[in-house]
Amino acid sequence: MSVQERKERERAARERLIVATARELAEQQGWEAVTTRRLAERIEYSQPVLYSHFRGKREIIGAVALTGAAEMATLLRTAARSADGPRARVTALARAYLGFAEGNPAVYDAMFQLDGGLAFAREDTPEPLKDGFAALLETLGEVAGEGVHPALFTEVFWASLHGLATLTRAGRLPPGDSARRIELLVDRLAVL
């Protein structure tokens, strides 16, 4: 291995460490607690080293969002593949989505609530975000119904899931009705 390859590998490992540490800190204490000073202390590198990877917190949030999108895409595909039949696949996908949002609130915020400097629904949208949408579309496209554009249906279904995730987390919906909400969503929106 050349010196250049070793340096590139070390740089990539440092970057993964920064992102993982930011994510951990955000999940434990919220995004307000994530500062370059605090991250530098936790990973035992200087702030200039952090700035050699990311220009600031916004880019760190974006990096956490991209890793989260990749994880969520994998989770959604796994959930859908484990179910048999369209209704079961859509239900499993919805449960997996809401479970991800509940289990990873800081990552979910980085993906959909905070400014991570990422483009959505454009040509320059980063691949992990496109893949996250594709993971939804793969299952939801098959239940969009005749004459309904699959991507448009997926956007509406996704918006419904996002609404359920954010309203539930904010305590705006009564606890304990998650399964019934998913059932209603699947019954009323999906053509099964």
mmCIF file of C-alpha atoms in Angstrom:
data_model
loop_
_atom_site.group_PDB
_atom_site.id
_atom_site.type_symbol
_atom_site.label_atom_id
_atom_site.label_comp_id
_atom_site.label_asym_id
_atom_site.label_seq_id
_atom_site.Cartn_x
_atom_site.Cartn_y
_atom_site.Cartn_z
ATOM 1 C CA MET A 1 0.000 0.000 0.000
ATOM 2 C CA SER A 2 1.301 3.391 -0.956
ATOM 3 C CA VAL A 3 1.641 6.311 1.440
ATOM 4 C CA GLN A 4 -1.112 8.133 -0.451
ATOM 5 C CA GLU A 5 -3.510 5.179 -0.096
ATOM 6 C CA ARG A 6 -2.772 4.937 3.620
ATOM 7 C CA LYS A 7 -3.420 8.675 4.075
ATOM 8 C CA GLU A 8 -6.695 8.438 2.161
ATOM 9 C CA ARG A 9 -7.783 5.466 4.277
ATOM 10 C CA GLU A 10 -6.883 7.314 7.493
ATOM 11 C CA ARG A 11 -8.739 10.412 6.298
ATOM 12 C CA ALA A 12 -11.856 8.383 5.498
ATOM 13 C CA ALA A 13 -11.675 6.699 8.916
ATOM 14 C CA ARG A 14 -11.376 10.111 10.626
ATOM 15 C CA GLU A 15 -14.368 11.380 8.690
ATOM 16 C CA ARG A 16 -16.454 8.343 9.700
ATOM 17 C CA LEU A 17 -15.405 8.917 13.316
ATOM 18 C CA ILE A 18 -16.481 12.566 13.182
ATOM 19 C CA VAL A 19 -19.863 11.656 11.706
ATOM 20 C CA ALA A 20 -20.447 8.787 14.150
ATOM 21 C CA THR A 21 -19.466 10.957 17.115
ATOM 22 C CA ALA A 22 -21.719 13.812 15.976
ATOM 23 C CA ARG A 23 -24.583 11.382 15.574
ATOM 24 C CA GLU A 24 -24.003 9.837 18.990
ATOM 25 C CA LEU A 25 -23.785 13.228 20.677
ATOM 26 C CA ALA A 26 -26.928 14.463 18.888
ATOM 27 C CA GLU A 27 -28.885 11.349 19.847
ATOM 28 C CA GLN A 28 -27.791 11.704 23.478
ATOM 29 C CA GLN A 29 -28.042 15.464 23.982
ATOM 30 C CA GLY A 30 -29.648 16.982 20.884
ATOM 31 C CA TRP A 31 -28.138 18.849 17.965
ATOM 32 C CA GLU A 32 -27.576 21.952 20.090
ATOM 33 C CA ALA A 33 -24.871 20.023 21.914
ATOM 34 C CA VAL A 34 -22.991 19.237 18.697
ATOM 35 C CA THR A 35 -20.244 21.819 18.321
ATOM 36 C CA THR A 36 -16.889 21.544 16.605
ATOM 37 C CA ARG A 37 -15.178 22.173 19.953
ATOM 38 C CA ARG A 38 -17.074 19.382 21.643
ATOM 39 C CA LEU A 39 -16.538 17.011 18.717
ATOM 40 C CA ALA A 40 -12.814 17.774 18.668
ATOM 41 C CA GLU A 41 -12.597 16.964 22.373
ATOM 42 C CA ARG A 42 -14.521 13.710 22.003
ATOM 43 C CA ILE A 43 -12.525 12.373 19.070
ATOM 44 C CA GLU A 44 -9.245 13.780 20.413
ATOM 45 C CA TYR A 45 -8.358 15.781 17.326
ATOM 46 C CA SER A 46 -7.946 19.523 17.007
ATOM 47 C CA GLN A 47 -10.688 21.729 15.612
ATOM 48 C CA PRO A 48 -8.563 22.469 12.509
ATOM 49 C CA VAL A 49 -8.573 18.729 11.776
ATOM 50 C CA LEU A 50 -12.389 18.768 11.911
ATOM 51 C CA TYR A 51 -12.456 21.768 9.611
ATOM 52 C CA SER A 52 -10.201 19.932 7.164
ATOM 53 C CA HIS A 53 -13.101 17.455 6.748
ATOM 54 C CA PHE A 54 -16.165 19.662 7.216
ATOM 55 C CA ARG A 55 -16.581 23.423 6.934
ATOM 56 C CA GLY A 56 -18.856 23.436 9.943
ATOM 57 C CA LYS A 57 -21.847 21.958 11.704
ATOM 58 C CA ARG A 58 -24.097 22.277 8.657
ATOM 59 C CA GLU A 59 -21.885 19.918 6.640
ATOM 60 C CA ILE A 60 -21.676 17.515 9.582
ATOM 61 C CA ILE A 61 -25.483 17.461 9.770
ATOM 62 C CA GLY A 62 -25.523 16.749 6.032
ATOM 63 C CA ALA A 63 -23.090 13.872 6.432
ATOM 64 C CA VAL A 64 -25.200 12.380 9.237
ATOM 65 C CA ALA A 65 -28.273 12.762 7.012
ATOM 66 C CA LEU A 66 -26.593 10.893 4.171
ATOM 67 C CA THR A 67 -25.528 7.989 6.371
ATOM 68 C CA GLY A 68 -29.018 7.921 7.871
ATOM 69 C CA ALA A 69 -30.637 7.867 4.434
ATOM 70 C CA ALA A 70 -28.480 4.913 3.428
ATOM 71 C CA GLU A 71 -29.379 3.046 6.625
ATOM 72 C CA MET A 72 -33.061 3.796 6.222
ATOM 73 C CA ALA A 73 -33.057 2.619 2.586
ATOM 74 C CA THR A 74 -31.542 -0.691 3.643
ATOM 75 C CA LEU A 75 -34.023 -1.047 6.504
ATOM 76 C CA LEU A 76 -37.021 -0.288 4.253
ATOM 77 C CA ARG A 77 -35.931 -2.767 1.605
ATOM 78 C CA THR A 78 -35.304 -5.457 4.192
ATOM 79 C CA ALA A 79 -38.718 -4.890 5.782
ATOM 80 C CA ALA A 80 -40.532 -4.971 2.450
ATOM 81 C CA ARG A 81 -38.694 -8.113 1.294
ATOM 82 C CA SER A 82 -39.589 -9.912 4.504
ATOM 83 C CA ALA A 83 -43.319 -9.513 3.852
ATOM 84 C CA ASP A 84 -45.513 -11.487 1.476
ATOM 85 C CA GLY A 85 -48.016 -9.661 -0.698
ATOM 86 C CA PRO A 86 -48.577 -5.959 -1.425
ATOM 87 C CA ARG A 87 -50.536 -5.131 1.758
ATOM 88 C CA ALA A 88 -47.986 -6.819 3.985
ATOM 89 C CA ARG A 89 -45.082 -5.143 2.155
ATOM 90 C CA VAL A 90 -46.594 -1.658 2.455
ATOM 91 C CA THR A 91 -47.457 -2.243 6.116
ATOM 92 C CA ALA A 92 -43.950 -3.531 6.856
ATOM 93 C CA LEU A 93 -42.428 -0.556 5.038
ATOM 94 C CA ALA A 94 -44.572 1.903 7.036
ATOM 95 C CA ARG A 95 -43.683 0.226 10.331
ATOM 96 C CA ALA A 96 -39.991 0.227 9.443
ATOM 97 C CA TYR A 97 -40.077 3.900 8.467
ATOM 98 C CA LEU A 98 -41.829 4.957 11.655
ATOM 99 C CA GLY A 99 -39.578 2.696 13.720
ATOM 100 C CA PHE A 100 -36.493 4.296 12.179
ATOM 101 C CA ALA A 101 -37.824 7.792 12.902
ATOM 102 C CA GLU A 102 -38.627 6.866 16.496
ATOM 103 C CA GLY A 103 -35.381 5.018 17.137
ATOM 104 C CA ASN A 104 -33.104 7.626 15.529
ATOM 105 C CA PRO A 105 -34.656 11.028 16.246
ATOM 106 C CA ALA A 106 -31.482 13.078 15.773
ATOM 107 C CA VAL A 107 -30.655 11.329 12.506
ATOM 108 C CA TYR A 108 -34.247 11.769 11.337
ATOM 109 C CA ASP A 109 -34.000 15.476 12.168
ATOM 110 C CA ALA A 110 -30.739 15.702 10.228
ATOM 111 C CA MET A 111 -32.428 14.051 7.256
ATOM 112 C CA PHE A 112 -35.668 16.020 7.184
ATOM 113 C CA GLN A 113 -35.788 18.893 9.675
ATOM 114 C CA LEU A 114 -32.368 20.537 9.851
ATOM 115 C CA ASP A 115 -30.366 22.362 7.224
ATOM 116 C CA GLY A 116 -27.593 20.031 6.177
ATOM 117 C CA GLY A 117 -27.010 21.846 2.915
ATOM 118 C CA LEU A 118 -28.458 18.976 0.893
ATOM 119 C CA ALA A 119 -30.610 19.301 -2.199
ATOM 120 C CA PHE A 120 -33.864 17.350 -2.303
ATOM 121 C CA ALA A 121 -35.921 16.486 -5.389
ATOM 122 C CA ARG A 122 -33.409 18.005 -7.805
ATOM 123 C CA GLU A 123 -30.791 16.828 -10.251
ATOM 124 C CA ASP A 124 -28.019 17.435 -7.714
ATOM 125 C CA THR A 125 -29.708 15.464 -4.925
ATOM 126 C CA PRO A 126 -27.046 13.208 -3.358
ATOM 127 C CA GLU A 127 -27.338 9.514 -4.222
ATOM 128 C CA PRO A 128 -28.145 8.294 -0.672
ATOM 129 C CA LEU A 129 -31.195 10.577 -0.607
ATOM 130 C CA LYS A 130 -32.281 9.403 -4.049
ATOM 131 C CA ASP A 131 -31.833 5.817 -2.912
ATOM 132 C CA GLY A 132 -33.921 6.447 0.212
ATOM 133 C CA PHE A 133 -36.770 7.639 -1.994
ATOM 134 C CA ALA A 134 -36.209 4.723 -4.375
ATOM 135 C CA ALA A 135 -36.568 2.303 -1.451
ATOM 136 C CA LEU A 136 -40.018 3.770 -0.796
ATOM 137 C CA LEU A 137 -40.948 3.846 -4.490
ATOM 138 C CA GLU A 138 -40.033 0.191 -5.053
ATOM 139 C CA THR A 139 -42.806 -0.929 -2.711
ATOM 140 C CA LEU A 140 -45.271 1.924 -2.962
ATOM 141 C CA GLY A 141 -45.169 2.177 -6.746
ATOM 142 C CA GLU A 142 -46.907 -1.182 -7.026
ATOM 143 C CA VAL A 143 -49.930 0.052 -5.015
ATOM 144 C CA ALA A 144 -50.329 3.533 -6.499
ATOM 145 C CA GLY A 145 -53.371 2.600 -8.516
ATOM 146 C CA GLU A 146 -54.231 2.904 -12.155
ATOM 147 C CA GLY A 147 -53.610 6.322 -13.629
ATOM 148 C CA VAL A 148 -51.640 7.524 -10.591
ATOM 149 C CA HIS A 149 -47.985 8.371 -11.146
ATOM 150 C CA PRO A 150 -46.009 6.049 -8.817
ATOM 151 C CA ALA A 151 -43.521 8.745 -7.743
ATOM 152 C CA LEU A 152 -46.332 11.174 -6.924
ATOM 153 C CA PHE A 153 -48.129 8.518 -4.905
ATOM 154 C CA THR A 154 -44.882 7.737 -3.089
ATOM 155 C CA GLU A 155 -44.435 11.424 -2.227
ATOM 156 C CA VAL A 156 -47.948 11.599 -0.724
ATOM 157 C CA PHE A 157 -47.519 8.364 1.226
ATOM 158 C CA TRP A 158 -44.077 9.476 2.430
ATOM 159 C CA ALA A 159 -45.508 12.831 3.511
ATOM 160 C CA SER A 160 -48.136 10.963 5.508
ATOM 161 C CA LEU A 161 -45.498 8.817 7.199
ATOM 162 C CA HIS A 162 -43.408 11.904 7.924
ATOM 163 C CA GLY A 163 -46.429 13.621 9.442
ATOM 164 C CA LEU A 164 -47.138 10.620 11.642
ATOM 165 C CA ALA A 165 -43.496 10.437 12.705
ATOM 166 C CA THR A 166 -43.177 14.110 13.608
ATOM 167 C CA LEU A 167 -46.600 14.471 15.240
ATOM 168 C CA THR A 168 -46.106 11.328 17.304
ATOM 169 C CA ARG A 169 -42.676 12.449 18.481
ATOM 170 C CA ALA A 170 -44.003 15.889 19.378
ATOM 171 C CA GLY A 171 -46.717 14.294 21.525
ATOM 172 C CA ARG A 172 -49.455 15.687 19.267
ATOM 173 C CA LEU A 173 -51.061 12.291 18.666
ATOM 174 C CA PRO A 174 -52.416 10.008 21.389
ATOM 175 C CA PRO A 175 -49.980 7.196 22.166
ATOM 176 C CA GLY A 176 -50.830 3.610 21.428
ATOM 177 C CA ASP A 177 -52.628 3.980 18.104
ATOM 178 C CA SER A 178 -49.648 3.593 15.789
ATOM 179 C CA ALA A 179 -50.755 0.239 14.360
ATOM 180 C CA ARG A 180 -54.272 1.545 13.674
ATOM 181 C CA ARG A 181 -52.875 4.653 11.980
ATOM 182 C CA ILE A 182 -50.698 2.527 9.716
ATOM 183 C CA GLU A 183 -53.644 0.264 8.902
ATOM 184 C CA LEU A 184 -55.809 3.264 8.028
ATOM 185 C CA LEU A 185 -53.064 4.791 5.896
ATOM 186 C CA VAL A 186 -52.547 1.563 3.982
ATOM 187 C CA ASP A 187 -56.305 0.935 3.565
ATOM 188 C CA ARG A 188 -57.146 4.446 2.380
ATOM 189 C CA LEU A 189 -54.172 5.289 0.171
ATOM 190 C CA ALA A 190 -52.894 2.043 -1.297
ATOM 191 C CA VAL A 191 -54.748 0.206 -4.053
ATOM 192 C CA LEU A 192 -54.452 -3.399 -2.932
#
